[in-house]
Amino acid sequence: MSDEAPAIRLMLILPAGCTAQDAAALARAGDIAAVIATPGAGGAGDETRLSAVARLFQEAGAAVLVEGREDLARKLDLDGAHMSGPAPLKAALAALRPGGKIAGCGGLESRHDAMEAGEAGADYVMFGDLDGPFEDTLDAVDWWAEVFEVPCVGVATILEQAEALAEAGADFIALAGDAVTAATISALDARLRAPETAR
């Protein structure tokens, strides 16, 4: 296995309530570019948990983005925020960009929304979620990768979907749901480092 970083990088959408123990196991499993963490119900205890999880991933070289909370990204000195839709993205960019933090965008209901997010300055656009048809995700990734320079992320809930997204041209593959396991991360990391996946 090569020590070089693969052309396609891996992201994780962490389950709600992910603990530091969970994070330690996931962070050791493979090369992870970034994680998206759910902030939870709020309060000091939740912020302490999120900080502990973030520290473990950051020490492993992954950027940590908090879902929907650019204020929390700044307060806890995380790497940025993942927003849902173009309007929240634009507000987050105003808050995060001066500090050099990442602002990504998912929750895109149409190709127009994706283009609007890209034009607004998103660091990446994300296609797919836990509920929608995977065929729609694959089609969106294929379209975006052919036309636009802004990096795109495709969401996968099983290893086979991740491999399909790699072939479609995704810059990042975000594992979500039951796919967020050390075993799946390790298997996908090896797959992405294989010579035929390099773009």
Short mmCIF file of N, CA and C in Angstrom, two decimals, residues 42-111:
data_model
loop_
_atom_site.label_atom_id
_atom_site.label_comp_id
_atom_site.label_asym_id
_atom_site.label_seq_id
_atom_site.Cartn_x
_atom_site.Cartn_y
_atom_site.Cartn_z
N GLY A 42 -27.03 20.57 22.93
CA GLY A 42 -26.41 21.79 23.45
C GLY A 42 -26.05 21.66 24.90
N GLY A 43 -25.46 22.71 25.44
CA GLY A 43 -25.04 22.68 26.83
C GLY A 43 -23.56 22.37 26.96
N ALA A 44 -23.03 22.62 28.15
CA ALA A 44 -21.60 22.47 28.39
C ALA A 44 -21.14 21.02 28.20
N GLY A 45 -21.97 20.07 28.65
CA GLY A 45 -21.58 18.66 28.52
C GLY A 45 -21.44 18.25 27.07
N ASP A 46 -22.35 18.70 26.23
CA ASP A 46 -22.29 18.35 24.82
C ASP A 46 -21.10 19.01 24.15
N GLU A 47 -20.80 20.24 24.53
CA GLU A 47 -19.64 20.92 23.96
C GLU A 47 -18.35 20.24 24.39
N THR A 48 -18.30 19.75 25.62
CA THR A 48 -17.12 19.02 26.08
C THR A 48 -16.92 17.74 25.29
N ARG A 49 -18.02 17.02 25.04
CA ARG A 49 -17.94 15.79 24.23
C ARG A 49 -17.47 16.11 22.83
N LEU A 50 -18.04 17.14 22.22
CA LEU A 50 -17.68 17.51 20.86
C LEU A 50 -16.21 17.92 20.78
N SER A 51 -15.74 18.65 21.76
CA SER A 51 -14.33 19.06 21.78
C SER A 51 -13.40 17.86 21.87
N ALA A 52 -13.78 16.88 22.70
CA ALA A 52 -12.94 15.68 22.85
C ALA A 52 -12.90 14.88 21.56
N VAL A 53 -14.06 14.73 20.91
CA VAL A 53 -14.13 14.03 19.63
C VAL A 53 -13.29 14.77 18.59
N ALA A 54 -13.45 16.08 18.54
CA ALA A 54 -12.72 16.88 17.56
C ALA A 54 -11.23 16.76 17.74
N ARG A 55 -10.77 16.81 18.96
CA ARG A 55 -9.33 16.74 19.21
C ARG A 55 -8.72 15.44 18.68
N LEU A 56 -9.43 14.33 18.87
CA LEU A 56 -8.91 13.05 18.40
C LEU A 56 -8.79 13.01 16.87
N PHE A 57 -9.80 13.51 16.19
CA PHE A 57 -9.73 13.52 14.73
C PHE A 57 -8.69 14.51 14.23
N GLN A 58 -8.62 15.68 14.86
CA GLN A 58 -7.65 16.67 14.42
C GLN A 58 -6.22 16.17 14.62
N GLU A 59 -5.98 15.45 15.71
CA GLU A 59 -4.65 14.88 15.94
C GLU A 59 -4.29 13.84 14.90
N ALA A 60 -5.33 13.22 14.30
CA ALA A 60 -5.11 12.24 13.24
C ALA A 60 -5.04 12.90 11.85
N GLY A 61 -5.17 14.22 11.80
CA GLY A 61 -5.02 14.94 10.55
C GLY A 61 -6.32 15.24 9.82
N ALA A 62 -7.46 15.02 10.46
CA ALA A 62 -8.75 15.28 9.82
C ALA A 62 -9.30 16.64 10.24
N ALA A 63 -9.94 17.32 9.30
CA ALA A 63 -10.66 18.54 9.63
C ALA A 63 -11.98 18.18 10.29
N VAL A 64 -12.40 18.96 11.26
CA VAL A 64 -13.65 18.70 11.97
C VAL A 64 -14.62 19.84 11.70
N LEU A 65 -15.76 19.48 11.11
CA LEU A 65 -16.80 20.44 10.78
C LEU A 65 -18.02 20.14 11.64
N VAL A 66 -18.66 21.17 12.14
CA VAL A 66 -19.86 20.97 12.94
C VAL A 66 -21.07 21.27 12.06
N GLU A 67 -22.08 20.44 12.17
CA GLU A 67 -23.25 20.56 11.31
C GLU A 67 -24.13 21.73 11.73
N GLY A 68 -24.31 22.69 10.83
CA GLY A 68 -25.28 23.75 11.01
C GLY A 68 -24.97 24.80 12.05
N ARG A 69 -23.75 24.82 12.59
CA ARG A 69 -23.46 25.74 13.70
C ARG A 69 -22.11 26.44 13.49
N GLU A 70 -22.11 27.44 12.65
CA GLU A 70 -20.86 28.18 12.45
C GLU A 70 -20.40 28.87 13.73
N ASP A 71 -21.37 29.25 14.60
CA ASP A 71 -21.00 29.87 15.87
C ASP A 71 -20.22 28.90 16.75
N LEU A 72 -20.64 27.64 16.75
CA LEU A 72 -19.96 26.63 17.56
C LEU A 72 -18.59 26.30 16.98
N ALA A 73 -18.48 26.33 15.67
CA ALA A 73 -17.18 26.11 15.04
C ALA A 73 -16.17 27.15 15.51
N ARG A 74 -16.61 28.39 15.62
CA ARG A 74 -15.71 29.45 16.07
C ARG A 74 -15.45 29.34 17.58
N LYS A 75 -16.48 29.05 18.34
CA LYS A 75 -16.34 28.98 19.80
C LYS A 75 -15.38 27.88 20.23
N LEU A 76 -15.49 26.70 19.57
CA LEU A 76 -14.68 25.55 19.96
C LEU A 76 -13.41 25.42 19.12
N ASP A 77 -13.16 26.39 18.26
CA ASP A 77 -12.00 26.39 17.38
C ASP A 77 -11.93 25.12 16.53
N LEU A 78 -13.09 24.76 15.96
CA LEU A 78 -13.13 23.65 15.02
C LEU A 78 -12.72 24.17 13.64
N ASP A 79 -12.67 23.29 12.67
CA ASP A 79 -12.13 23.68 11.37
C ASP A 79 -13.16 24.34 10.46
N GLY A 80 -14.43 24.23 10.80
CA GLY A 80 -15.45 24.86 9.98
C GLY A 80 -16.82 24.30 10.27
N ALA A 81 -17.74 24.55 9.33
CA ALA A 81 -19.13 24.12 9.52
C ALA A 81 -19.68 23.57 8.20
N HIS A 82 -20.61 22.64 8.35
CA HIS A 82 -21.32 22.06 7.21
C HIS A 82 -22.76 22.56 7.27
N MET A 83 -23.17 23.31 6.25
CA MET A 83 -24.49 23.94 6.26
C MET A 83 -25.43 23.23 5.28
N SER A 84 -26.72 23.41 5.51
CA SER A 84 -27.74 22.79 4.67
C SER A 84 -28.46 23.85 3.86
N GLY A 85 -28.15 23.94 2.58
CA GLY A 85 -28.81 24.88 1.69
C GLY A 85 -27.99 26.14 1.45
N PRO A 86 -28.22 26.80 0.31
CA PRO A 86 -27.43 27.98 -0.06
C PRO A 86 -27.56 29.16 0.90
N ALA A 87 -28.76 29.43 1.41
CA ALA A 87 -28.93 30.60 2.28
C ALA A 87 -28.14 30.47 3.58
N PRO A 88 -28.26 29.34 4.32
CA PRO A 88 -27.43 29.19 5.51
C PRO A 88 -25.93 29.20 5.19
N LEU A 89 -25.56 28.66 4.03
CA LEU A 89 -24.16 28.68 3.64
C LEU A 89 -23.65 30.11 3.54
N LYS A 90 -24.41 30.98 2.89
CA LYS A 90 -23.96 32.36 2.70
C LYS A 90 -23.75 33.05 4.04
N ALA A 91 -24.64 32.82 4.99
CA ALA A 91 -24.47 33.40 6.32
C ALA A 91 -23.22 32.85 7.00
N ALA A 92 -22.99 31.54 6.84
CA ALA A 92 -21.83 30.91 7.46
C ALA A 92 -20.53 31.42 6.85
N LEU A 93 -20.53 31.62 5.55
CA LEU A 93 -19.32 32.12 4.88
C LEU A 93 -18.90 33.47 5.46
N ALA A 94 -19.87 34.32 5.71
CA ALA A 94 -19.56 35.64 6.26
C ALA A 94 -18.91 35.53 7.64
N ALA A 95 -19.30 34.50 8.40
CA ALA A 95 -18.77 34.32 9.74
C ALA A 95 -17.46 33.55 9.76
N LEU A 96 -17.30 32.60 8.83
CA LEU A 96 -16.17 31.68 8.90
C LEU A 96 -14.99 32.07 8.02
N ARG A 97 -15.28 32.65 6.86
CA ARG A 97 -14.21 32.91 5.90
C ARG A 97 -13.13 33.86 6.42
N PRO A 98 -13.51 34.93 7.19
CA PRO A 98 -12.45 35.80 7.71
C PRO A 98 -11.45 35.06 8.61
N GLY A 99 -11.88 33.99 9.26
CA GLY A 99 -11.00 33.21 10.11
C GLY A 99 -10.33 32.05 9.39
N GLY A 100 -10.54 31.97 8.08
CA GLY A 100 -9.90 30.91 7.30
C GLY A 100 -10.50 29.54 7.52
N LYS A 101 -11.74 29.48 7.99
CA LYS A 101 -12.36 28.19 8.27
C LYS A 101 -13.15 27.69 7.06
N ILE A 102 -13.48 26.40 7.08
CA ILE A 102 -14.16 25.72 5.98
C ILE A 102 -15.66 25.93 6.10
N ALA A 103 -16.30 26.15 4.95
CA ALA A 103 -17.76 26.20 4.90
C ALA A 103 -18.22 25.34 3.73
N GLY A 104 -18.84 24.21 4.05
CA GLY A 104 -19.36 23.31 3.03
C GLY A 104 -20.87 23.32 3.01
N CYS A 105 -21.44 22.74 1.96
CA CYS A 105 -22.89 22.81 1.81
C CYS A 105 -23.48 21.50 1.33
N GLY A 106 -24.49 21.02 2.05
CA GLY A 106 -25.30 19.88 1.64
C GLY A 106 -26.76 20.31 1.61
N GLY A 107 -27.66 19.35 1.72
CA GLY A 107 -29.07 19.68 1.71
C GLY A 107 -29.51 20.36 0.44
N LEU A 108 -28.90 19.98 -0.67
CA LEU A 108 -29.15 20.64 -1.96
C LEU A 108 -30.30 19.94 -2.67
N GLU A 109 -31.41 20.65 -2.84
CA GLU A 109 -32.62 20.03 -3.36
C GLU A 109 -32.71 20.05 -4.88
N SER A 110 -31.80 20.76 -5.52
CA SER A 110 -31.83 20.85 -6.98
C SER A 110 -30.44 21.17 -7.49
N ARG A 111 -30.27 21.02 -8.80
CA ARG A 111 -29.01 21.41 -9.41
C ARG A 111 -28.79 22.92 -9.29
#
